[in-house]
Short mmCIF file of C-alpha atoms in Angstrom, two decimals:
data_model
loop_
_atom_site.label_atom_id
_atom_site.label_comp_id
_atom_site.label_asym_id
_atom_site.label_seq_id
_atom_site.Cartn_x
_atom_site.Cartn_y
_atom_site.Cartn_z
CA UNK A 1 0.00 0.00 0.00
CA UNK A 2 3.00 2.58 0.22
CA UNK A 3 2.83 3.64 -3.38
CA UNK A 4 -1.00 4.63 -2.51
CA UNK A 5 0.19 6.26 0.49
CA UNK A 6 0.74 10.50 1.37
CA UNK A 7 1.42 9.63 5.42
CA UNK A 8 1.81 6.71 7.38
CA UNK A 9 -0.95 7.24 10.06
CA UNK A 10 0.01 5.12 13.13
CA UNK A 11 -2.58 6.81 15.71
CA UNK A 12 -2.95 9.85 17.91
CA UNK A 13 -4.52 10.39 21.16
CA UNK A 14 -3.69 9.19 24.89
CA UNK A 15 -0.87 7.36 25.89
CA UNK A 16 -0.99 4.73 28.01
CA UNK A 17 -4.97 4.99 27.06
CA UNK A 18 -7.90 3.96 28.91
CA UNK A 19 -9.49 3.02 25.45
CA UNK A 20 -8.37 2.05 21.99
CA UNK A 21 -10.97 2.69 18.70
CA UNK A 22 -9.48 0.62 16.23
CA UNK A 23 -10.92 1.03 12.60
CA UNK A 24 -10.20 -0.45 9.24
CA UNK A 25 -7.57 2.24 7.38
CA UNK A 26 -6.65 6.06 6.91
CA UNK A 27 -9.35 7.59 4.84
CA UNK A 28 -8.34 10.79 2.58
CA UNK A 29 -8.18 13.19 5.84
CA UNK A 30 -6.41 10.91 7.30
CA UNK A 31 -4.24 10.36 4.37
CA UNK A 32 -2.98 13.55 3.90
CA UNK A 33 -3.21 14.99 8.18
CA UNK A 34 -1.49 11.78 9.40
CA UNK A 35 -4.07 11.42 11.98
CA UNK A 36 -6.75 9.28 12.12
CA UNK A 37 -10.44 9.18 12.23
CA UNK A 38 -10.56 13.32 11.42
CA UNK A 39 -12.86 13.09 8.50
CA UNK A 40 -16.35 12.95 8.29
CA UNK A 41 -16.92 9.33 10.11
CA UNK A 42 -14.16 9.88 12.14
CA UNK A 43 -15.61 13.39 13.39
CA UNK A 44 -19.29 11.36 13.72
CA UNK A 45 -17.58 8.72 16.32
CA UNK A 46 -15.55 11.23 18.57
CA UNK A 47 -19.16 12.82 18.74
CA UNK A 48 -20.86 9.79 19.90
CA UNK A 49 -17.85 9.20 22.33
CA UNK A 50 -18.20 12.82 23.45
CA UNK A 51 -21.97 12.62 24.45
CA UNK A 52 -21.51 9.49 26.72
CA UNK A 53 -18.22 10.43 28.25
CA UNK A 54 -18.07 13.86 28.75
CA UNK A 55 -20.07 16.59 31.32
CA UNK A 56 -22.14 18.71 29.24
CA UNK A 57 -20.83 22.48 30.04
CA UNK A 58 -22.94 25.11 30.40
CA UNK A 59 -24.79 26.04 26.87
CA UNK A 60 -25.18 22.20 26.45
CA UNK A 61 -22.15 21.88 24.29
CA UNK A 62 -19.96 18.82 25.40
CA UNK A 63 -17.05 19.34 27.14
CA UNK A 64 -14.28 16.73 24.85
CA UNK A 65 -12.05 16.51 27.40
CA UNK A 66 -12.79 12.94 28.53
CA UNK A 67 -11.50 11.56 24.54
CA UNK A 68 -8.95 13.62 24.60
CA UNK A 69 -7.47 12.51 27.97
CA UNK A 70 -8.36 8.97 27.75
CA UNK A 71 -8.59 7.28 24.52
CA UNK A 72 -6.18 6.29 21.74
CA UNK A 73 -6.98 6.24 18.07
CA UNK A 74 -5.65 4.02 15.05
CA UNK A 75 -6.47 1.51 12.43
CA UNK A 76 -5.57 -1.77 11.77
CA UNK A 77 -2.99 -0.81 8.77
CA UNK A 78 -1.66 2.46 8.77
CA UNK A 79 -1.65 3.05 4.73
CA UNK A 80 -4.77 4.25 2.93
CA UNK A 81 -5.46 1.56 0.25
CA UNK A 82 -5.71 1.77 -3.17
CA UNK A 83 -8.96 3.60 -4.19
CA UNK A 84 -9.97 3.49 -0.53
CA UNK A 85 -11.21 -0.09 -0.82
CA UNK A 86 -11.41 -2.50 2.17
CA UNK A 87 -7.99 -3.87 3.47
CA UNK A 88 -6.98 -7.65 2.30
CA UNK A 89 -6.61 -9.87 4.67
CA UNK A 90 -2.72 -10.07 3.46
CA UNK A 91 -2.44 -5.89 4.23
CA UNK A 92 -3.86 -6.56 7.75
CA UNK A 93 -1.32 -9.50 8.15
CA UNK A 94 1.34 -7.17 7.56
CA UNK A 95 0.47 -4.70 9.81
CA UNK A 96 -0.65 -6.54 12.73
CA UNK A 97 2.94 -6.59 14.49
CA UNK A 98 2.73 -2.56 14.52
CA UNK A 99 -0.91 -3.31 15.90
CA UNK A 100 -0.07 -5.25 18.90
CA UNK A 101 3.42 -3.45 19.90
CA UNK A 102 0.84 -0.71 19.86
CA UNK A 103 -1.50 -2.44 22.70
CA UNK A 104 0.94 -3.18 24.70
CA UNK A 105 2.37 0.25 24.74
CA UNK A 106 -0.93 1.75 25.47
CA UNK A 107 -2.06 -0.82 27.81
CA UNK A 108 -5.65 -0.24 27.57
CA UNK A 109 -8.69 -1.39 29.95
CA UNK A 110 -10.90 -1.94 26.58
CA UNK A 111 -10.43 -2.19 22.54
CA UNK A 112 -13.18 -0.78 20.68
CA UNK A 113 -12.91 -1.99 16.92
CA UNK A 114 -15.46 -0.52 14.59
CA UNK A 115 -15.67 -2.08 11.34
CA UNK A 116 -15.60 -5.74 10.01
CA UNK A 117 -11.89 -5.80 9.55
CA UNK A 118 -10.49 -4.10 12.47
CA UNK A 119 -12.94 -6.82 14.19
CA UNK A 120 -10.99 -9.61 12.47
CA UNK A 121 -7.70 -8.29 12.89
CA UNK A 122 -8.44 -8.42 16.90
CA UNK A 123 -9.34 -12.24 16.22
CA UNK A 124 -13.06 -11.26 17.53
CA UNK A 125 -16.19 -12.37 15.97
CA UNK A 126 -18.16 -9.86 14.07
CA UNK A 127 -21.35 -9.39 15.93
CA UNK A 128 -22.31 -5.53 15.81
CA UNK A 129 -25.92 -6.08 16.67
CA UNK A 130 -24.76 -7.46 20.22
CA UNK A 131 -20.92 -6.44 20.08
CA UNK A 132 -21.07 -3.24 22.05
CA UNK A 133 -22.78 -4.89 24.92
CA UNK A 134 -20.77 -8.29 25.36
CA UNK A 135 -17.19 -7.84 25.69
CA UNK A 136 -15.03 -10.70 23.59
CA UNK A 137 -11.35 -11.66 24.81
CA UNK A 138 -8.40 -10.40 22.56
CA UNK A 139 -5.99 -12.90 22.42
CA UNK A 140 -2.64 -11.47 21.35
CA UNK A 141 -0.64 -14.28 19.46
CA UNK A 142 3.15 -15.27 20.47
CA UNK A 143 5.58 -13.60 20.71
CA UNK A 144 3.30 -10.67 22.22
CA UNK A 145 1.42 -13.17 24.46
CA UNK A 146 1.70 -12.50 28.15
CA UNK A 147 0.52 -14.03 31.16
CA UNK A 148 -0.70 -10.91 32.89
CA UNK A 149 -1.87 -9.09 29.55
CA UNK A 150 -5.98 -9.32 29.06
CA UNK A 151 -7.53 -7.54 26.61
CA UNK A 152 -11.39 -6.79 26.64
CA UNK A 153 -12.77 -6.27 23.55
CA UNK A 154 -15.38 -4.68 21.78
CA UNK A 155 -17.11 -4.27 18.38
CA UNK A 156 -19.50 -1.89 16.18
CA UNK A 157 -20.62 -0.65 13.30
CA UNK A 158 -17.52 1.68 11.58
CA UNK A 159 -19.36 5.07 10.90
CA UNK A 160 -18.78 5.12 7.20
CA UNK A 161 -21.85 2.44 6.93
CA UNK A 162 -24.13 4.63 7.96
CA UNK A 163 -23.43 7.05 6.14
CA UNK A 164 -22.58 5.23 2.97
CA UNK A 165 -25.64 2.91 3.14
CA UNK A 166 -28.31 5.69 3.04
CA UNK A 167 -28.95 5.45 6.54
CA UNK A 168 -27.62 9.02 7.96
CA UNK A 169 -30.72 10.30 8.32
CA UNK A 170 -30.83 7.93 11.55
CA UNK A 171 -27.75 8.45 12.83
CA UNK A 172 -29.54 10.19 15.94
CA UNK A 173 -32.65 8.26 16.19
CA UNK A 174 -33.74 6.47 19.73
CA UNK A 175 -31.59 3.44 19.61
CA UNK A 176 -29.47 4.54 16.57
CA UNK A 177 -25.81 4.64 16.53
CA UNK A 178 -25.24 8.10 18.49
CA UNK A 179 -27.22 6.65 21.61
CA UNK A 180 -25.57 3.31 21.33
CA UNK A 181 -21.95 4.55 21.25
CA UNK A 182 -22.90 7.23 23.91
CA UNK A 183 -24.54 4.67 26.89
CA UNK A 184 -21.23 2.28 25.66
CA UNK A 185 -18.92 5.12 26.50
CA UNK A 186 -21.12 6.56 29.51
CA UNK A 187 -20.86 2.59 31.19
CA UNK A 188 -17.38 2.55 29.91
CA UNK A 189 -16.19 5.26 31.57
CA UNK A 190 -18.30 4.42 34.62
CA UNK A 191 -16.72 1.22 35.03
CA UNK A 192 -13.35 2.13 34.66
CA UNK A 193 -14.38 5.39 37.66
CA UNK A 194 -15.66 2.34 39.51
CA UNK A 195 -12.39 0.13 39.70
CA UNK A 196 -9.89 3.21 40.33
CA UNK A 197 -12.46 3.56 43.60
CA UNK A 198 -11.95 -0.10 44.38
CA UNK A 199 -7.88 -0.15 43.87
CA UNK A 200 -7.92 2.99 46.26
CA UNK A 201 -9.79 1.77 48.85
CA UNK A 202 -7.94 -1.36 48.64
CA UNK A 203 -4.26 0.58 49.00
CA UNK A 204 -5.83 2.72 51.64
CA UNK A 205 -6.97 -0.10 53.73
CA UNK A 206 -3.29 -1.75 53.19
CA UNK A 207 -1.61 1.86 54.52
CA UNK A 208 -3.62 2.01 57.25
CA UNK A 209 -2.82 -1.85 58.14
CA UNK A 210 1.30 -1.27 57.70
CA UNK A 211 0.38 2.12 59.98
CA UNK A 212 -0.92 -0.27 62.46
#
């Protein structure tokens, strides 16, 4: 894919990240920014993140500041492809050691992949309808494999199917995308609030016990 190529786009966003979104290839924006998901789909998800994680400020405008401190953007190959098809199985192949060097870099509490292939390059079954609410195990393969690495992993819909399949004008219906991605990143982010409570509760109990 390099002749097709303007940038490499490996990712952008928080590192080490409390979430990944991993989608299918640069697009045109991303092409020629070398950053990812910044065109139109790309602008629709970080929406949908923004209006589950984030506090709405005053105004009613969201506040962004939860995506930008938190989660971790990239595909699963880092070259636009050739006419901006889908990526063969044999482009994903070769990118998927960049791909997991990646994850274990950015040690993440959840992988959200959106998009068939990004699903497949995780080794997760596709299941959109039911993949935002059932989290699969990412399995990374050897040489990356360790004991006390475990990946939770999650998958939807890439935004670009909504929009390409004629369906945009219910992007923000009840139980469309936008709400789905928002209560996934509103119990996302609750969950991961939830465990930091735990862990400190836990090391203040085991202070308070070496006080003692």
């Amino acid at each position: 894919m390099a002749e097709n190529r303007h940038r490499v786009v490996f990712g952008a966003g928080k590192v080490p990240a409390q979430l990944v979104v991993i989608g299918e290839a640069p697009g045109a924006d991303e092409d020629r920014e070398g950053e990812p998901f910044i065109g139109a789909s790309g602008t629709y998800l970080r929406d949908w993140l923004d209006m589950g994680f984030d506090e709405t400020e005053e105004g009613g405008r969201p506040g962004h500041e939860y995506v930008r401190e938190s989660v971790y953007f990239c595909n699963a190959v880092c070259c636009r492809p050739k006419r901006n098809a889908n990526p063969t199985a044999a482009q994903v192949k070769a990118c998927q050691d960049r791909l997991w060097r990646q994850l274990l870099i950015l040690k993440p509490k959840a992988i959200l992949a959106v998009g068939k292939v990004a699903t497949k390059a995780l080794g997760m079954r596709w299941k959109p309808e039911s993949g935002l609410d059932v989290a699969q195990a990412v399995r990374l393969p050897k040489p990356y494999r360790l004991p006390w690495v475990r990946f939770s992993g999650y998958c939807y819909y890439h935004p670009a199917y909504f929009l390409h399949e004629g369906k945009a004008d219910n992007l923000y219906a009840p139980g469309g995308p936008a709400e789905r991605m928002g209560v996934f990143a509103y119990e996302f982010k609750g969950a991961v609030q939830r465990m930091h409570e735990i862990v400190s509760r836990v090391l203040e109990t085991m202070k308070r016990q070496e006080i003692a």
